[in-house]
């Protein structure tokens, strides 16, 4: 999963060791109020069989199966469609073209479907409870001193009347030894020829047995078999001649020569006794579908139930771009795998020259791909050229940690080959892996490492994803689990798509849109993806590249202020879909506000200036010019250059004229909303509404189009649609059907409402969209689109949905911050009426040169009172490192009765203030200086009015222990860890348990102003209850850090150490995630003073 492992400024080779991965994970130094560690890989695990196809993303390697929404995909045991794409080509061909560079190809975007590596067939049989087809063998034993078993065998020729022979039993490979016996008809039929066992005169001895066409009425081929005696006897004789039916015997028991003959029956004679056991043939279960398929950000887990066999696979992509599966089975089985060299569709294939061989020394299948195809290098006008295959000369290796058996290969066509091999799979596990690279030795080294130790690579993936979701993105919780799941799922998808090719134009790390036909950074999608990256803790790694990648394009590849919609290592798409690259400027400005990195800002601005210096910013994104003016000012560019950006709106006659010309006063709408047969209103009008200059009162009027109670508007069963419901009859059947609801358009419409505080409509539409669009039953999903029937459509793991992260963080959460000029942290929270709380931890890096990341903790609660028409809202903020803290909570559309805000600084100084009402249905509270950095509590007492919808409002009962009326000296009802530093004296202010600290400092204020001295300790012992001191000798505690990795020891180990060493470890308070210090995990061994209290 290298896509998640490269810091922005690092230039690493494609293949890196696991240890290097863990070295990279020396995450920023988290200070303030960082989140408690959560296993997000486990939390996001979802059972997707019959709902979605398989999907994994590495850096240049990906894994997919083919399938539609809500149907089983072609996923099966093995590796169906792993593929390599380092953006050397957009499709399947690589050829130079003057307008698009080298590698642009509009054909072959879904070439992964033609990559067929290892499709599994489980070889069953009676050992797994798999019923056979009734095949049996007719077997006897030679009198050769070796007890050689021989079986009746029909000749290879198909003619009637040929003799049956006795050959060494091998029914698995000789269908000529496979028979079926019907005791009712008496026919003994061979499966190879479908002929039956026949004797010319079964009433006479010495008749040779032959094959003949089956006929149940022919007495010459009707036999009885006695399992007890082993006698095979003709059912009919010739009673008119006094002859009964004779028995079957070996002609020559010493060597089996002469085949089988009829003879007088004698159950004692060995040559007359046969057995007819099951042939125990292999039963092939080809490409079995998983009964369960669990997707996780770090791997996929499949389970197959094939009769008594339970087969489990863990599929993953290593940090070295090796795609692998780890297979186990409760019953030992054999799996046969088939695969082939790459071949594109015949109509566009010019030649194929792949080679295939088995490398016995390395237990590996080795393919060298090659060929020529046709490539569509330009769309309008269409230009088609002969091109080399994108995989030309690349080595593919398929390898296992178990011996590859029964390897065969076949030439399917000139330069196209297939291969088949088998692997043993049992409870010990078998690893099968695939890799592709230009250099065979590099590929071999990478795949060897994975198959030797797959667990370490899976663990590395898990650590990377969990660390990123814990410590690289804003922490979010609420009492709506669906929204929390969608939030983290969209983050996981966004992060999975990050890649760093490190060559040619692809020198910046960036995200992508989708795995099949939208690999690479797309200019339109990046309008919001760039801002998503701005909220990560590692801005150089997850924000800078989304902006800076475009600066690698030569200006000759741009056109009239536009960049191509997509680019790769040495190509660009040549498609110019609009002027939206200007919108990237505001994302660059936001990233700078979050980082303070002037070098980044200057590099970004230089490209914007070069792009627009001739044309200016075209289109109507005036915010882009405003942002460019801000950037130019910040970089101290010449005044003429700053003024240049301000000319954008002037070209449209100024703001007043521009708005006047476009606002329909009669209908109160922006641009042509009239209901006429030839007019269709569109979501696109909200692009203007979502900008800062758009008049507030007009934004409110436009909000009615998105309102839940407007049957003619954009709010449908799945909100929001691209065309209002009123106009659907005009567009159904026009090609719009499959893209009736899309994630990008929803982002822009929702952004418009949040931008202008149309809060109730914004909340309804945001929550409605997330729950109806991004949920598939009980699991989150990220579809490319929904049809007008509301069915899911298109890509199944689409980063086209990334903008919804912003709708949650910047919309519902209301967050905004800047580290410039002392810094400002602003929150404008909009706690939905359906929630009673939400909690956030926002990463802020005050100094771009520092490793410290401050986590600002913000929690908002709605509390009930005895009067259902009255409630309170509280916001708690702590660990804000910035000089101004502004909180502007939504008043729920209610009447404000009273407000209050307090801040207690680290030195114990208390600040209080009242809120200032705002016209937008909010109240503003602002602290500056040390007060902004203290522990802040804001409260509002609210009362319902005629406009307040209390029917859906949710609130909780505030616990008495947290009520201001509780006595500071009363005993805390819940216990705190006996290892807490509240129970020892120390030089720092306060202690590490907030509730205990508040109770103590409520009486002894110096404990939170100067230091936690002996009196503080004694008071804590009186009012704070230590938890029972119970320990598990096998429990792990944090021994030390080795680089970024925690080293642990057990309490049992600690017990065996000297008293001096125990004391030293027991006086340490450091922890790493959920791994805590010895005093917390081994309280009995540490003999903590607080333990004596209980």
Tab-separated table of N, CA and C in Angstrom, residues 604-731:
chain	number	residue	atom	x	y	z
A	604	UNK	N	3.038	27.137	-6.140
A	604	UNK	CA	1.685	27.033	-6.680
A	604	UNK	C	1.316	28.285	-7.469
A	605	UNK	N	1.651	29.439	-6.906
A	605	UNK	CA	1.259	30.714	-7.534
A	605	UNK	C	1.971	30.915	-8.871
A	606	UNK	N	3.223	30.500	-8.949
A	606	UNK	CA	3.972	30.694	-10.194
A	606	UNK	C	3.255	30.023	-11.364
A	607	UNK	N	2.691	28.848	-11.141
A	607	UNK	CA	1.986	28.176	-12.228
A	607	UNK	C	0.672	28.887	-12.542
A	608	UNK	N	-0.075	29.278	-11.512
A	608	UNK	CA	-1.324	30.009	-11.759
A	608	UNK	C	-1.045	31.286	-12.553
A	609	UNK	N	0.011	31.988	-12.188
A	609	UNK	CA	0.329	33.244	-12.866
A	609	UNK	C	0.700	32.995	-14.320
A	610	UNK	N	1.507	31.959	-14.545
A	610	UNK	CA	1.887	31.635	-15.926
A	610	UNK	C	0.668	31.200	-16.737
A	611	UNK	N	-0.248	30.475	-16.120
A	611	UNK	CA	-1.422	29.951	-16.814
A	611	UNK	C	-2.378	31.066	-17.220
A	612	UNK	N	-2.550	32.041	-16.330
A	612	UNK	CA	-3.577	33.062	-16.546
A	612	UNK	C	-3.040	34.421	-16.974
A	613	UNK	N	-1.732	34.572	-17.121
A	613	UNK	CA	-1.203	35.921	-17.352
A	613	UNK	C	-1.648	36.496	-18.693
A	614	UNK	N	-1.946	35.628	-19.658
A	614	UNK	CA	-2.404	36.134	-20.951
A	614	UNK	C	-3.914	36.276	-20.995
A	615	UNK	N	-4.608	35.251	-20.535
A	615	UNK	CA	-6.070	35.218	-20.674
A	615	UNK	C	-6.798	35.842	-19.496
A	616	UNK	N	-6.110	35.912	-18.342
A	616	UNK	CA	-6.841	36.227	-17.123
A	616	UNK	C	-7.678	35.020	-16.732
A	617	UNK	N	-8.326	35.089	-15.561
A	617	UNK	CA	-9.211	34.002	-15.159
A	617	UNK	C	-10.501	34.149	-15.952
A	618	UNK	N	-10.823	33.113	-16.703
A	618	UNK	CA	-12.046	33.139	-17.498
A	618	UNK	C	-13.168	32.455	-16.732
A	619	UNK	N	-14.373	32.634	-17.221
A	619	UNK	CA	-15.501	32.063	-16.506
A	619	UNK	C	-15.933	32.965	-15.375
A	620	UNK	N	-16.792	32.466	-14.509
A	620	UNK	CA	-17.430	33.317	-13.509
A	620	UNK	C	-17.068	32.932	-12.089
A	621	UNK	N	-15.917	32.258	-11.920
A	621	UNK	CA	-15.448	31.924	-10.578
A	621	UNK	C	-14.646	33.100	-10.032
A	622	UNK	N	-15.386	34.106	-9.589
A	622	UNK	CA	-14.717	35.315	-9.092
A	622	UNK	C	-13.944	35.042	-7.804
A	623	UNK	N	-14.375	34.047	-7.039
A	623	UNK	CA	-13.626	33.710	-5.824
A	623	UNK	C	-12.200	33.302	-6.152
A	624	UNK	N	-11.995	32.667	-7.310
A	624	UNK	CA	-10.650	32.261	-7.696
A	624	UNK	C	-9.745	33.481	-7.835
A	625	UNK	N	-10.247	34.530	-8.461
A	625	UNK	CA	-9.443	35.749	-8.607
A	625	UNK	C	-9.223	36.424	-7.262
A	626	UNK	N	-10.225	36.372	-6.395
A	626	UNK	CA	-10.056	36.927	-5.050
A	626	UNK	C	-8.928	36.188	-4.326
A	627	UNK	N	-8.930	34.844	-4.420
A	627	UNK	CA	-7.884	34.054	-3.769
A	627	UNK	C	-6.518	34.346	-4.381
A	628	UNK	N	-6.450	34.471	-5.708
A	628	UNK	CA	-5.175	34.769	-6.349
A	628	UNK	C	-4.654	36.142	-5.929
A	629	UNK	N	-5.568	37.081	-5.753
A	629	UNK	CA	-5.151	38.387	-5.248
A	629	UNK	C	-4.602	38.294	-3.830
A	630	UNK	N	-5.245	37.477	-2.984
A	630	UNK	CA	-4.757	37.272	-1.614
A	630	UNK	C	-3.366	36.638	-1.640
A	631	UNK	N	-3.185	35.654	-2.522
A	631	UNK	CA	-1.885	34.982	-2.600
A	631	UNK	C	-0.812	35.960	-3.072
A	632	UNK	N	-1.109	36.730	-4.106
A	632	UNK	CA	-0.144	37.693	-4.631
A	632	UNK	C	0.246	38.701	-3.554
A	633	UNK	N	-0.734	39.114	-2.778
A	633	UNK	CA	-0.451	40.064	-1.688
A	633	UNK	C	0.444	39.418	-0.643
A	634	UNK	N	0.130	38.187	-0.267
A	634	UNK	CA	0.911	37.485	0.753
A	634	UNK	C	2.349	37.275	0.310
A	635	UNK	N	2.547	37.080	-1.010
A	635	UNK	CA	3.884	36.837	-1.546
A	635	UNK	C	4.595	38.135	-1.931
A	636	UNK	N	3.952	39.272	-1.647
A	636	UNK	CA	4.540	40.592	-1.915
A	636	UNK	C	4.868	40.780	-3.390
A	637	UNK	N	3.930	40.362	-4.229
A	637	UNK	CA	4.107	40.555	-5.660
A	637	UNK	C	3.820	42.012	-6.000
A	638	UNK	N	4.246	42.455	-7.177
A	638	UNK	CA	4.030	43.864	-7.555
A	638	UNK	C	2.546	44.228	-7.512
A	639	UNK	N	2.273	45.495	-7.191
A	639	UNK	CA	0.885	45.932	-7.062
A	639	UNK	C	0.117	45.764	-8.367
A	640	UNK	N	0.792	45.953	-9.493
A	640	UNK	CA	0.112	45.792	-10.786
A	640	UNK	C	-0.372	44.352	-10.958
A	641	UNK	N	0.398	43.424	-10.445
A	641	UNK	CA	0.009	42.017	-10.518
A	641	UNK	C	-1.184	41.730	-9.603
A	642	UNK	N	-1.177	42.335	-8.423
A	642	UNK	CA	-2.296	42.162	-7.497
A	642	UNK	C	-3.565	42.746	-8.116
A	643	UNK	N	-3.427	43.922	-8.736
A	643	UNK	CA	-4.576	44.573	-9.363
A	643	UNK	C	-5.103	43.775	-10.555
A	644	UNK	N	-4.197	43.066	-11.225
A	644	UNK	CA	-4.595	42.266	-12.385
A	644	UNK	C	-5.701	41.283	-12.026
A	645	UNK	N	-5.602	40.657	-10.858
A	645	UNK	CA	-6.604	39.667	-10.465
A	645	UNK	C	-7.944	40.329	-10.177
A	646	UNK	N	-7.907	41.548	-9.692
A	646	UNK	CA	-9.149	42.250	-9.375
A	646	UNK	C	-9.922	42.658	-10.620
A	647	UNK	N	-9.279	42.601	-11.781
A	647	UNK	CA	-9.941	43.010	-13.022
A	647	UNK	C	-10.936	41.962	-13.532
A	648	UNK	N	-10.912	40.791	-12.953
A	648	UNK	CA	-11.767	39.702	-13.426
A	648	UNK	C	-13.229	40.119	-13.437
A	649	UNK	N	-13.735	40.576	-12.299
A	649	UNK	CA	-15.148	40.936	-12.217
A	649	UNK	C	-15.444	42.187	-13.042
A	650	UNK	N	-14.445	43.037	-13.177
A	650	UNK	CA	-14.643	44.254	-13.968
A	650	UNK	C	-14.981	43.910	-15.417
A	651	UNK	N	-14.415	42.820	-15.913
A	651	UNK	CA	-14.677	42.414	-17.288
A	651	UNK	C	-16.155	42.059	-17.494
A	652	UNK	N	-16.854	41.768	-16.398
A	652	UNK	CA	-18.276	41.440	-16.471
A	652	UNK	C	-19.149	42.632	-16.085
A	653	UNK	N	-18.521	43.795	-15.985
A	653	UNK	CA	-19.276	45.008	-15.688
A	653	UNK	C	-19.427	45.301	-14.210
A	654	UNK	N	-18.702	44.605	-13.369
A	654	UNK	CA	-18.794	44.820	-11.931
A	654	UNK	C	-19.851	43.923	-11.305
A	655	UNK	N	-19.765	43.751	-9.993
A	655	UNK	CA	-20.626	42.804	-9.292
A	655	UNK	C	-22.099	43.176	-9.407
A	656	UNK	N	-22.419	44.426	-9.175
A	656	UNK	CA	-23.836	44.827	-9.181
A	656	UNK	C	-24.489	44.525	-10.520
A	657	UNK	N	-23.828	44.893	-11.590
A	657	UNK	CA	-24.395	44.659	-12.908
A	657	UNK	C	-24.482	43.165	-13.207
A	658	UNK	N	-23.440	42.472	-12.816
A	658	UNK	CA	-23.406	41.022	-13.064
A	658	UNK	C	-24.594	40.334	-12.380
A	659	UNK	N	-24.817	40.667	-11.114
A	659	UNK	CA	-25.926	40.053	-10.366
A	659	UNK	C	-27.264	40.490	-10.942
A	660	UNK	N	-27.372	41.759	-11.253
A	660	UNK	CA	-28.630	42.303	-11.776
A	660	UNK	C	-29.023	41.609	-13.085
A	661	UNK	N	-28.047	41.320	-13.917
A	661	UNK	CA	-28.335	40.702	-15.212
A	661	UNK	C	-28.743	39.233	-15.099
A	662	UNK	N	-28.460	38.624	-13.962
A	662	UNK	CA	-28.686	37.184	-13.836
A	662	UNK	C	-29.750	36.806	-12.817
A	663	UNK	N	-30.126	37.720	-11.986
A	663	UNK	CA	-31.137	37.400	-10.979
A	663	UNK	C	-32.538	37.653	-11.546
A	664	UNK	N	-33.359	36.608	-11.518
A	664	UNK	CA	-34.735	36.694	-11.997
A	664	UNK	C	-35.600	37.156	-10.822
A	665	UNK	N	-35.888	38.441	-10.786
A	665	UNK	CA	-36.634	39.003	-9.663
A	665	UNK	C	-38.045	38.452	-9.599
A	666	UNK	N	-38.647	38.258	-10.750
A	666	UNK	CA	-40.024	37.775	-10.771
A	666	UNK	C	-40.140	36.384	-10.156
A	667	UNK	N	-39.201	35.517	-10.458
A	667	UNK	CA	-39.274	34.134	-9.972
A	667	UNK	C	-38.345	33.879	-8.794
A	668	UNK	N	-37.575	34.884	-8.370
A	668	UNK	CA	-36.619	34.756	-7.265
A	668	UNK	C	-35.673	33.577	-7.488
A	669	UNK	N	-34.979	33.600	-8.614
A	669	UNK	CA	-34.038	32.518	-8.897
A	669	UNK	C	-32.895	33.050	-9.742
A	670	UNK	N	-31.833	32.273	-9.801
A	670	UNK	CA	-30.639	32.627	-10.558
A	670	UNK	C	-30.696	31.957	-11.915
A	671	UNK	N	-30.814	32.754	-12.947
A	671	UNK	CA	-30.645	32.286	-14.314
A	671	UNK	C	-31.721	31.306	-14.805
A	672	UNK	N	-32.729	31.740	-15.441
A	672	UNK	CA	-33.619	30.925	-16.281
A	672	UNK	C	-34.236	29.722	-15.565
A	673	UNK	N	-35.061	29.986	-14.575
A	673	UNK	CA	-35.721	28.870	-13.894
A	673	UNK	C	-37.171	28.703	-14.364
A	674	UNK	N	-37.549	29.391	-15.414
A	674	UNK	CA	-38.931	29.320	-15.873
A	674	UNK	C	-39.286	27.899	-16.331
A	675	UNK	N	-40.520	27.533	-16.074
A	675	UNK	CA	-40.992	26.187	-16.422
A	675	UNK	C	-41.645	26.240	-17.799
A	676	UNK	N	-40.831	26.014	-18.821
A	676	UNK	CA	-41.325	25.979	-20.206
A	676	UNK	C	-40.872	24.675	-20.838
A	677	UNK	N	-41.544	24.252	-21.909
A	677	UNK	CA	-41.206	22.951	-22.515
A	677	UNK	C	-39.752	22.830	-22.940
A	678	UNK	N	-39.134	23.937	-23.325
A	678	UNK	CA	-37.771	23.854	-23.843
A	678	UNK	C	-36.728	24.320	-22.829
A	679	UNK	N	-37.107	24.527	-21.578
A	679	UNK	CA	-36.139	24.979	-20.569
A	679	UNK	C	-36.010	23.944	-19.457
A	680	UNK	N	-34.776	23.595	-19.165
A	680	UNK	CA	-34.479	22.673	-18.063
A	680	UNK	C	-33.543	23.376	-17.095
A	681	UNK	N	-33.967	23.472	-15.845
A	681	UNK	CA	-33.127	24.089	-14.820
A	681	UNK	C	-32.048	23.085	-14.409
A	682	UNK	N	-30.918	23.574	-13.920
A	682	UNK	CA	-29.788	22.679	-13.655
A	682	UNK	C	-29.099	23.031	-12.347
A	683	UNK	N	-28.457	22.013	-11.780
A	683	UNK	CA	-27.670	22.206	-10.564
A	683	UNK	C	-26.572	23.252	-10.763
A	684	UNK	N	-26.131	23.452	-12.009
A	684	UNK	CA	-24.989	24.320	-12.277
A	684	UNK	C	-25.146	25.736	-11.771
A	685	UNK	N	-26.371	26.185	-11.594
A	685	UNK	CA	-26.566	27.553	-11.101
A	685	UNK	C	-26.005	27.716	-9.693
A	686	UNK	N	-25.867	26.614	-8.957
A	686	UNK	CA	-25.378	26.713	-7.583
A	686	UNK	C	-23.869	26.915	-7.516
A	687	UNK	N	-23.192	26.786	-8.676
A	687	UNK	CA	-21.784	27.135	-8.699
A	687	UNK	C	-21.572	28.588	-8.341
A	688	UNK	N	-22.453	29.458	-8.806
A	688	UNK	CA	-22.380	30.877	-8.448
A	688	UNK	C	-22.851	31.095	-7.019
A	689	UNK	N	-23.943	30.409	-6.640
A	689	UNK	CA	-24.487	30.592	-5.283
A	689	UNK	C	-23.442	30.248	-4.229
A	690	UNK	N	-22.579	29.288	-4.506
A	690	UNK	CA	-21.600	28.825	-3.527
A	690	UNK	C	-20.387	29.706	-3.379
A	691	UNK	N	-20.365	30.872	-3.995
A	691	UNK	CA	-19.212	31.749	-3.878
A	691	UNK	C	-19.465	32.850	-2.849
A	692	UNK	N	-18.381	33.395	-2.351
A	692	UNK	CA	-18.464	34.327	-1.221
A	692	UNK	C	-19.184	35.628	-1.573
A	693	UNK	N	-19.131	36.034	-2.846
A	693	UNK	CA	-19.705	37.319	-3.244
A	693	UNK	C	-21.206	37.253	-3.477
A	694	UNK	N	-21.768	36.046	-3.524
A	694	UNK	CA	-23.186	35.914	-3.865
A	694	UNK	C	-24.033	36.518	-2.753
A	695	UNK	N	-25.025	37.345	-3.075
A	695	UNK	CA	-25.829	38.013	-2.036
A	695	UNK	C	-26.549	37.010	-1.142
A	696	UNK	N	-26.492	37.267	0.167
A	696	UNK	CA	-27.056	36.338	1.151
A	696	UNK	C	-28.555	36.114	0.923
A	697	UNK	N	-29.298	37.210	0.668
A	697	UNK	CA	-30.752	37.052	0.545
A	697	UNK	C	-31.116	36.228	-0.695
A	698	UNK	N	-30.288	36.325	-1.730
A	698	UNK	CA	-30.540	35.519	-2.918
A	698	UNK	C	-30.221	34.043	-2.645
A	699	UNK	N	-29.182	33.804	-1.838
A	699	UNK	CA	-28.833	32.435	-1.477
A	699	UNK	C	-29.969	31.773	-0.706
A	700	UNK	N	-30.582	32.540	0.201
A	700	UNK	CA	-31.720	32.009	0.957
A	700	UNK	C	-32.865	31.655	0.000
A	701	UNK	N	-33.123	32.526	-0.968
A	701	UNK	CA	-34.184	32.259	-1.939
A	701	UNK	C	-33.857	31.026	-2.776
A	702	UNK	N	-32.592	30.857	-3.147
A	702	UNK	CA	-32.198	29.681	-3.926
A	702	UNK	C	-32.301	28.403	-3.106
A	703	UNK	N	-32.191	28.543	-1.798
A	703	UNK	CA	-32.303	27.381	-0.934
A	703	UNK	C	-33.642	26.693	-1.050
A	704	UNK	N	-34.659	27.417	-1.426
A	704	UNK	CA	-35.986	26.811	-1.551
A	704	UNK	C	-36.012	25.729	-2.628
A	705	UNK	N	-35.103	25.853	-3.611
A	705	UNK	CA	-35.018	24.815	-4.642
A	705	UNK	C	-34.483	23.505	-4.072
A	706	UNK	N	-33.761	23.586	-2.956
A	706	UNK	CA	-33.167	22.394	-2.360
A	706	UNK	C	-33.933	21.919	-1.135
A	707	UNK	N	-35.022	22.591	-0.824
A	707	UNK	CA	-35.768	22.287	0.393
A	707	UNK	C	-36.456	20.928	0.309
A	708	UNK	N	-36.534	20.287	1.447
A	708	UNK	CA	-37.118	18.952	1.545
A	708	UNK	C	-38.595	18.943	1.191
A	709	UNK	N	-39.268	20.056	1.441
A	709	UNK	CA	-40.717	20.109	1.235
A	709	UNK	C	-41.116	20.706	-0.114
A	710	UNK	N	-40.145	20.817	-1.021
A	710	UNK	CA	-40.443	21.358	-2.355
A	710	UNK	C	-40.530	20.205	-3.359
A	711	UNK	N	-41.726	19.781	-3.745
A	711	UNK	CA	-41.857	18.621	-4.643
A	711	UNK	C	-41.346	18.884	-6.049
A	712	UNK	N	-41.157	20.148	-6.403
A	712	UNK	CA	-40.668	20.479	-7.742
A	712	UNK	C	-39.170	20.722	-7.779
A	713	UNK	N	-38.529	20.697	-6.595
A	713	UNK	CA	-37.125	21.066	-6.523
A	713	UNK	C	-36.167	19.905	-6.723
A	714	UNK	N	-34.973	20.052	-6.166
A	714	UNK	CA	-33.893	19.094	-6.371
A	714	UNK	C	-33.880	18.002	-5.304
A	715	UNK	N	-34.753	18.093	-4.296
A	715	UNK	CA	-34.776	17.114	-3.217
A	715	UNK	C	-35.741	15.989	-3.589
A	716	UNK	N	-35.169	14.828	-3.950
A	716	UNK	CA	-35.990	13.691	-4.342
A	716	UNK	C	-35.809	12.571	-3.328
A	717	UNK	N	-36.212	11.368	-3.682
A	717	UNK	CA	-36.041	10.218	-2.795
A	717	UNK	C	-34.591	10.077	-2.373
A	718	UNK	N	-33.684	10.265	-3.317
A	718	UNK	CA	-32.252	10.373	-3.018
A	718	UNK	C	-31.849	11.792	-3.383
A	719	UNK	N	-31.656	12.649	-2.403
A	719	UNK	CA	-31.292	14.034	-2.730
A	719	UNK	C	-29.779	14.129	-2.960
A	720	UNK	N	-29.331	15.117	-3.696
A	720	UNK	CA	-30.062	16.075	-4.507
A	720	UNK	C	-29.862	15.687	-5.961
A	721	UNK	N	-30.871	15.896	-6.796
A	721	UNK	CA	-30.777	15.508	-8.195
A	721	UNK	C	-30.130	16.614	-9.021
A	722	UNK	N	-29.607	16.263	-10.175
A	722	UNK	CA	-28.938	17.241	-11.031
A	722	UNK	C	-29.910	18.151	-11.761
A	723	UNK	N	-31.136	17.690	-11.875
A	723	UNK	CA	-32.209	18.454	-12.501
A	723	UNK	C	-33.407	18.420	-11.557
A	724	UNK	N	-34.093	19.512	-11.357
A	724	UNK	CA	-35.227	19.467	-10.428
A	724	UNK	C	-36.272	18.451	-10.867
A	725	UNK	N	-36.959	17.878	-9.894
A	725	UNK	CA	-37.970	16.858	-10.184
A	725	UNK	C	-38.992	17.387	-11.185
A	726	UNK	N	-39.271	18.653	-11.128
A	726	UNK	CA	-40.211	19.279	-12.055
A	726	UNK	C	-39.855	19.023	-13.503
A	727	UNK	N	-38.542	18.971	-13.804
A	727	UNK	CA	-38.086	18.875	-15.192
A	727	UNK	C	-37.708	17.462	-15.613
A	728	UNK	N	-37.895	16.473	-14.760
A	728	UNK	CA	-37.506	15.109	-15.126
A	728	UNK	C	-38.165	14.623	-16.419
A	729	UNK	N	-39.446	14.868	-16.631
A	729	UNK	CA	-40.048	14.394	-17.893
A	729	UNK	C	-39.354	14.942	-19.135
A	730	UNK	N	-38.659	16.059	-18.994
A	730	UNK	CA	-37.992	16.659	-20.145
A	730	UNK	C	-36.648	16.006	-20.456
A	731	UNK	N	-36.071	15.294	-19.458
A	731	UNK	CA	-34.706	14.802	-19.651
A	731	UNK	C	-34.584	13.279	-19.633
